[in-house]
XYZ file of C-alpha atoms in Angstrom:
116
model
C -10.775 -3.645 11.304
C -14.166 -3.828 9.870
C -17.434 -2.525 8.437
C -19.189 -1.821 11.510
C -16.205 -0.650 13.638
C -15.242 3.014 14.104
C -11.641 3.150 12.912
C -8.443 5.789 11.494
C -5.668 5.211 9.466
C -3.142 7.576 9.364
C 0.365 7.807 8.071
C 1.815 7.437 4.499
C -0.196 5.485 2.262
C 0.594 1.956 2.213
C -0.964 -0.711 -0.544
C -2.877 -2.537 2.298
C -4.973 0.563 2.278
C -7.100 -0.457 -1.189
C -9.185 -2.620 1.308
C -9.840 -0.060 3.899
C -10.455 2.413 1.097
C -13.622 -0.247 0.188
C -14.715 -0.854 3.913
C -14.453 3.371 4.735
C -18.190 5.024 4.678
C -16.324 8.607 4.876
C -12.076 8.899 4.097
C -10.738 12.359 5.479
C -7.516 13.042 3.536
C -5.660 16.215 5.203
C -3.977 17.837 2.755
C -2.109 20.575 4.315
C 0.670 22.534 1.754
C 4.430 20.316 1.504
C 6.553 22.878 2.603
C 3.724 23.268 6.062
C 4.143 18.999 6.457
C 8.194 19.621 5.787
C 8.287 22.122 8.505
C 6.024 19.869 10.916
C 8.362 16.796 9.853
C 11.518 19.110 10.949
C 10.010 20.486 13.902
C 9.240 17.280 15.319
C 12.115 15.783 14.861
C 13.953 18.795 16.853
C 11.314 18.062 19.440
C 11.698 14.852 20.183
C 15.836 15.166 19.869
C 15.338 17.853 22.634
C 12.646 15.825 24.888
C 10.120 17.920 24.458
C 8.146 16.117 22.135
C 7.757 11.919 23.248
C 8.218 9.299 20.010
C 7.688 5.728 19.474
C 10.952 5.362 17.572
C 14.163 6.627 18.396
C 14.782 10.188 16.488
C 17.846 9.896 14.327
C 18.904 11.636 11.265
C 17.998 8.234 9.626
C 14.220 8.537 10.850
C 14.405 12.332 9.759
C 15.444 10.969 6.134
C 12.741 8.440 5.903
C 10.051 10.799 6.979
C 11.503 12.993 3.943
C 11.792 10.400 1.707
C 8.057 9.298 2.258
C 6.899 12.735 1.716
C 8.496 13.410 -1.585
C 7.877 9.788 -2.317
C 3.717 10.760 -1.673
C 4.025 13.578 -3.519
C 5.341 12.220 -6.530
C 2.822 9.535 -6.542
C -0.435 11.779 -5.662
C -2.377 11.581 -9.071
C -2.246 7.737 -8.194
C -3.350 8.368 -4.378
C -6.422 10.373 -5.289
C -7.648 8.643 -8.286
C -7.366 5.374 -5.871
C -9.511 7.244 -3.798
C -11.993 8.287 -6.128
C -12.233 4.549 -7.473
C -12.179 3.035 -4.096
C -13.979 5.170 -1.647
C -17.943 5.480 -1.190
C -17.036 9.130 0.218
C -14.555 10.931 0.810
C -13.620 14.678 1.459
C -9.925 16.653 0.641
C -9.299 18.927 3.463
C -6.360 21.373 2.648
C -7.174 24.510 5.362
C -8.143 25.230 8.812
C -11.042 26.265 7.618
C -12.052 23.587 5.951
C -11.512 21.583 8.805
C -13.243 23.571 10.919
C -16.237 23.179 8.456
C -16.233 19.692 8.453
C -15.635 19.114 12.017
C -19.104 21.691 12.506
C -20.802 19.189 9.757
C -19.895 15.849 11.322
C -21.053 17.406 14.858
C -24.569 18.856 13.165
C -24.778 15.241 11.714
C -24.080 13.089 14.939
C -26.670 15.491 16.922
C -29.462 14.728 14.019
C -28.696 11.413 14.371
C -28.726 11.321 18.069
């Protein structure tokens, strides 16, 4: 990855991030409520134990833990997350709705047509 590639990171945050965070010209964090990402995280895994839903990773209880443990383990370290952000990032935009992401997704269109 670099400055003049076009490039996502997704997942739980990870140290190696600080870089990216300095490299980023825009960082979208979704922010969607816990208890909506605990019902995705169950729901998946129920998916992917029934076929439905294809994984990278064998679905186990153990993978259904971990995912768990990450989330609590994010939440109890979010102050940290987000003031990394605000030290590290040039921009960067909290999106915690549909509606919000249906604002930005209208604003980065209107952008890439001005631009065009």
């Amino acid at each position: 990855m670099d400055k003049a590639g076009n490039w996502i990171v997704e997942g739980t945050y990870r140290e190696s991030y600080h870089d990216l965070f300095t490299l980023a010209d825009e960082i979208v964090f979704l922010d969607p409520p816990l208890a909506l990402r605990r019902k995705r995280i169950f729901m998946r895994y129920f998916k992917q134990k029934c076929k439905l839903e294809k994984s990278r990773y064998t679905p186990s209880l153990k993978m259904l833990r971990a995912m768990c443990h990450w989330t609590s383990e994010f939440e109890a370290n979010r102050s940290k997350f987000l003031q990394l952000l605000e030290e590290h990032a040039n921009s960067f935009i909290i999106i915690k709705n549909p509606s919000e992401l249906d604002a930005f997704v209208w604003n980065l269109k209107t952008r890439q047509e001005k631009n065009a």
